[in-house]
Amino acid sequence: MRTPTYFLRDLAHAQALADEAFASDGSVWVGEWHTHPTSRPIPSARDTATYRQLLNDPELGFHSIIAVIFAPHAGRWEAAAWACRLGRIAPVRLQLSSSAG
């Protein structure tokens, strides 16, 4: 389910995709990305609550996560990354590059 301000992941489908990626090439889930279509790429109160839930879930066993948020600005999308660990959220450097040859 998704709206402009909310997204509810299909956990079974997400787990199946993660399992397939791991089996294929060893990829692992390291974090989250989403958009803020009407605001800046800064974690909202809902975002921070979600990050805390992920970090406190013993089944996931995460020690930290990286969150990337995209938001429109001046006709382009800008992105910001955030490290979430030990109850703190801090901005981290994000470098985007094009894979187009």
JSON list of C-alpha atoms in Angstrom, two decimals, residues 7-99:
[
{"chain": "A", "resi": 7, "resn": "PHE", "atom": "CA", "xyz": [4.39, 3.15, 2.18]},
{"chain": "A", "resi": 8, "resn": "LEU", "atom": "CA", "xyz": [3.62, -0.28, 3.62]},
{"chain": "A", "resi": 9, "resn": "ARG", "atom": "CA", "xyz": [5.98, -2.95, 2.38]},
{"chain": "A", "resi": 10, "resn": "ASP", "atom": "CA", "xyz": [4.78, -6.44, 1.41]},
{"chain": "A", "resi": 11, "resn": "LEU", "atom": "CA", "xyz": [7.16, -8.23, 3.77]},
{"chain": "A", "resi": 12, "resn": "ALA", "atom": "CA", "xyz": [6.82, -11.67, 2.18]},
{"chain": "A", "resi": 13, "resn": "HIS", "atom": "CA", "xyz": [7.56, -10.28, -1.29]},
{"chain": "A", "resi": 14, "resn": "ALA", "atom": "CA", "xyz": [10.46, -8.17, -0.01]},
{"chain": "A", "resi": 15, "resn": "GLN", "atom": "CA", "xyz": [11.95, -11.19, 1.78]},
{"chain": "A", "resi": 16, "resn": "ALA", "atom": "CA", "xyz": [11.64, -13.32, -1.36]},
{"chain": "A", "resi": 17, "resn": "LEU", "atom": "CA", "xyz": [13.47, -10.66, -3.39]},
{"chain": "A", "resi": 18, "resn": "ALA", "atom": "CA", "xyz": [16.18, -10.36, -0.73]},
{"chain": "A", "resi": 19, "resn": "ASP", "atom": "CA", "xyz": [16.61, -14.15, -0.59]},
{"chain": "A", "resi": 20, "resn": "GLU", "atom": "CA", "xyz": [16.87, -14.32, -4.40]},
{"chain": "A", "resi": 21, "resn": "ALA", "atom": "CA", "xyz": [19.48, -11.54, -4.50]},
{"chain": "A", "resi": 22, "resn": "PHE", "atom": "CA", "xyz": [21.52, -13.19, -1.76]},
{"chain": "A", "resi": 23, "resn": "ALA", "atom": "CA", "xyz": [21.42, -16.57, -3.50]},
{"chain": "A", "resi": 24, "resn": "SER", "atom": "CA", "xyz": [22.36, -14.98, -6.82]},
{"chain": "A", "resi": 25, "resn": "ASP", "atom": "CA", "xyz": [25.29, -12.78, -5.84]},
{"chain": "A", "resi": 26, "resn": "GLY", "atom": "CA", "xyz": [25.52, -12.46, -2.06]},
{"chain": "A", "resi": 27, "resn": "SER", "atom": "CA", "xyz": [23.70, -9.10, -1.92]},
{"chain": "A", "resi": 28, "resn": "VAL", "atom": "CA", "xyz": [22.37, -8.08, 1.48]},
{"chain": "A", "resi": 29, "resn": "TRP", "atom": "CA", "xyz": [19.89, -5.44, 2.58]},
{"chain": "A", "resi": 30, "resn": "VAL", "atom": "CA", "xyz": [21.68, -2.46, 4.12]},
{"chain": "A", "resi": 31, "resn": "GLY", "atom": "CA", "xyz": [18.96, 0.14, 4.37]},
{"chain": "A", "resi": 32, "resn": "GLU", "atom": "CA", "xyz": [15.97, 1.98, 3.06]},
{"chain": "A", "resi": 33, "resn": "TRP", "atom": "CA", "xyz": [15.18, 4.53, 0.38]},
{"chain": "A", "resi": 34, "resn": "HIS", "atom": "CA", "xyz": [12.05, 6.52, -0.26]},
{"chain": "A", "resi": 35, "resn": "THR", "atom": "CA", "xyz": [10.83, 9.86, -1.54]},
{"chain": "A", "resi": 36, "resn": "HIS", "atom": "CA", "xyz": [9.49, 13.00, 0.06]},
{"chain": "A", "resi": 37, "resn": "PRO", "atom": "CA", "xyz": [7.53, 14.40, -2.90]},
{"chain": "A", "resi": 38, "resn": "THR", "atom": "CA", "xyz": [6.42, 17.55, -1.05]},
{"chain": "A", "resi": 39, "resn": "SER", "atom": "CA", "xyz": [9.31, 18.28, 1.31]},
{"chain": "A", "resi": 40, "resn": "ARG", "atom": "CA", "xyz": [13.07, 18.13, 1.79]},
{"chain": "A", "resi": 41, "resn": "PRO", "atom": "CA", "xyz": [15.12, 14.90, 1.96]},
{"chain": "A", "resi": 42, "resn": "ILE", "atom": "CA", "xyz": [15.31, 14.97, 5.75]},
{"chain": "A", "resi": 43, "resn": "PRO", "atom": "CA", "xyz": [13.95, 12.15, 7.96]},
{"chain": "A", "resi": 44, "resn": "SER", "atom": "CA", "xyz": [10.45, 12.87, 9.23]},
{"chain": "A", "resi": 45, "resn": "ALA", "atom": "CA", "xyz": [9.15, 11.82, 12.63]},
{"chain": "A", "resi": 46, "resn": "ARG", "atom": "CA", "xyz": [7.55, 8.80, 10.93]},
{"chain": "A", "resi": 47, "resn": "ASP", "atom": "CA", "xyz": [10.89, 7.97, 9.29]},
{"chain": "A", "resi": 48, "resn": "THR", "atom": "CA", "xyz": [12.81, 8.08, 12.56]},
{"chain": "A", "resi": 49, "resn": "ALA", "atom": "CA", "xyz": [10.18, 5.91, 14.25]},
{"chain": "A", "resi": 50, "resn": "THR", "atom": "CA", "xyz": [10.52, 3.36, 11.44]},
{"chain": "A", "resi": 51, "resn": "TYR", "atom": "CA", "xyz": [14.31, 3.35, 11.72]},
{"chain": "A", "resi": 52, "resn": "ARG", "atom": "CA", "xyz": [14.06, 2.74, 15.47]},
{"chain": "A", "resi": 53, "resn": "GLN", "atom": "CA", "xyz": [11.64, -0.14, 14.88]},
{"chain": "A", "resi": 54, "resn": "LEU", "atom": "CA", "xyz": [14.02, -1.73, 12.36]},
{"chain": "A", "resi": 55, "resn": "LEU", "atom": "CA", "xyz": [16.99, -1.38, 14.69]},
{"chain": "A", "resi": 56, "resn": "ASN", "atom": "CA", "xyz": [15.08, -2.72, 17.69]},
{"chain": "A", "resi": 57, "resn": "ASP", "atom": "CA", "xyz": [13.68, -5.77, 15.88]},
{"chain": "A", "resi": 58, "resn": "PRO", "atom": "CA", "xyz": [15.63, -8.79, 17.20]},
{"chain": "A", "resi": 59, "resn": "GLU", "atom": "CA", "xyz": [14.64, -10.89, 14.18]},
{"chain": "A", "resi": 60, "resn": "LEU", "atom": "CA", "xyz": [16.38, -8.45, 11.85]},
{"chain": "A", "resi": 61, "resn": "GLY", "atom": "CA", "xyz": [19.48, -8.14, 14.02]},
{"chain": "A", "resi": 62, "resn": "PHE", "atom": "CA", "xyz": [20.55, -4.82, 12.52]},
{"chain": "A", "resi": 63, "resn": "HIS", "atom": "CA", "xyz": [23.21, -2.75, 14.25]},
{"chain": "A", "resi": 64, "resn": "SER", "atom": "CA", "xyz": [22.83, 0.13, 11.80]},
{"chain": "A", "resi": 65, "resn": "ILE", "atom": "CA", "xyz": [21.01, 1.07, 8.61]},
{"chain": "A", "resi": 66, "resn": "ILE", "atom": "CA", "xyz": [21.48, 3.62, 5.87]},
{"chain": "A", "resi": 67, "resn": "ALA", "atom": "CA", "xyz": [18.45, 5.63, 4.77]},
{"chain": "A", "resi": 68, "resn": "VAL", "atom": "CA", "xyz": [18.39, 7.50, 1.46]},
{"chain": "A", "resi": 69, "resn": "ILE", "atom": "CA", "xyz": [15.66, 10.07, 0.84]},
{"chain": "A", "resi": 70, "resn": "PHE", "atom": "CA", "xyz": [14.91, 11.68, -2.52]},
{"chain": "A", "resi": 71, "resn": "ALA", "atom": "CA", "xyz": [12.96, 14.95, -2.91]},
{"chain": "A", "resi": 72, "resn": "PRO", "atom": "CA", "xyz": [12.27, 17.25, -5.85]},
{"chain": "A", "resi": 73, "resn": "HIS", "atom": "CA", "xyz": [14.09, 20.58, -5.85]},
{"chain": "A", "resi": 74, "resn": "ALA", "atom": "CA", "xyz": [14.30, 23.15, -8.65]},
{"chain": "A", "resi": 75, "resn": "GLY", "atom": "CA", "xyz": [13.02, 20.71, -11.27]},
{"chain": "A", "resi": 76, "resn": "ARG", "atom": "CA", "xyz": [15.44, 17.91, -10.29]},
{"chain": "A", "resi": 77, "resn": "TRP", "atom": "CA", "xyz": [15.56, 15.18, -7.69]},
{"chain": "A", "resi": 78, "resn": "GLU", "atom": "CA", "xyz": [18.04, 15.67, -4.86]},
{"chain": "A", "resi": 79, "resn": "ALA", "atom": "CA", "xyz": [19.07, 12.91, -2.48]},
{"chain": "A", "resi": 80, "resn": "ALA", "atom": "CA", "xyz": [20.42, 12.78, 1.04]},
{"chain": "A", "resi": 81, "resn": "ALA", "atom": "CA", "xyz": [21.72, 9.81, 3.03]},
{"chain": "A", "resi": 82, "resn": "TRP", "atom": "CA", "xyz": [21.43, 9.21, 6.75]},
{"chain": "A", "resi": 83, "resn": "ALA", "atom": "CA", "xyz": [23.20, 6.72, 9.00]},
{"chain": "A", "resi": 84, "resn": "CYS", "atom": "CA", "xyz": [21.06, 5.31, 11.79]},
{"chain": "A", "resi": 85, "resn": "ARG", "atom": "CA", "xyz": [22.87, 3.66, 14.68]},
{"chain": "A", "resi": 86, "resn": "LEU", "atom": "CA", "xyz": [22.76, 3.54, 18.48]},
{"chain": "A", "resi": 87, "resn": "GLY", "atom": "CA", "xyz": [19.68, 5.76, 18.68]},
{"chain": "A", "resi": 88, "resn": "ARG", "atom": "CA", "xyz": [21.26, 8.48, 16.53]},
{"chain": "A", "resi": 89, "resn": "ILE", "atom": "CA", "xyz": [20.59, 9.60, 12.98]},
{"chain": "A", "resi": 90, "resn": "ALA", "atom": "CA", "xyz": [23.29, 11.60, 11.23]},
{"chain": "A", "resi": 91, "resn": "PRO", "atom": "CA", "xyz": [23.76, 12.76, 7.66]},
{"chain": "A", "resi": 92, "resn": "VAL", "atom": "CA", "xyz": [26.39, 10.93, 5.62]},
{"chain": "A", "resi": 93, "resn": "ARG", "atom": "CA", "xyz": [28.05, 11.81, 2.33]},
{"chain": "A", "resi": 94, "resn": "LEU", "atom": "CA", "xyz": [26.20, 10.41, -0.68]},
{"chain": "A", "resi": 95, "resn": "GLN", "atom": "CA", "xyz": [27.82, 10.25, -4.09]},
{"chain": "A", "resi": 96, "resn": "LEU", "atom": "CA", "xyz": [25.57, 9.39, -7.01]},
{"chain": "A", "resi": 97, "resn": "SER", "atom": "CA", "xyz": [26.97, 8.35, -10.35]},
{"chain": "A", "resi": 98, "resn": "SER", "atom": "CA", "xyz": [25.46, 7.37, -13.64]},
{"chain": "A", "resi": 99, "resn": "SER", "atom": "CA", "xyz": [25.83, 3.80, -14.80]}
]
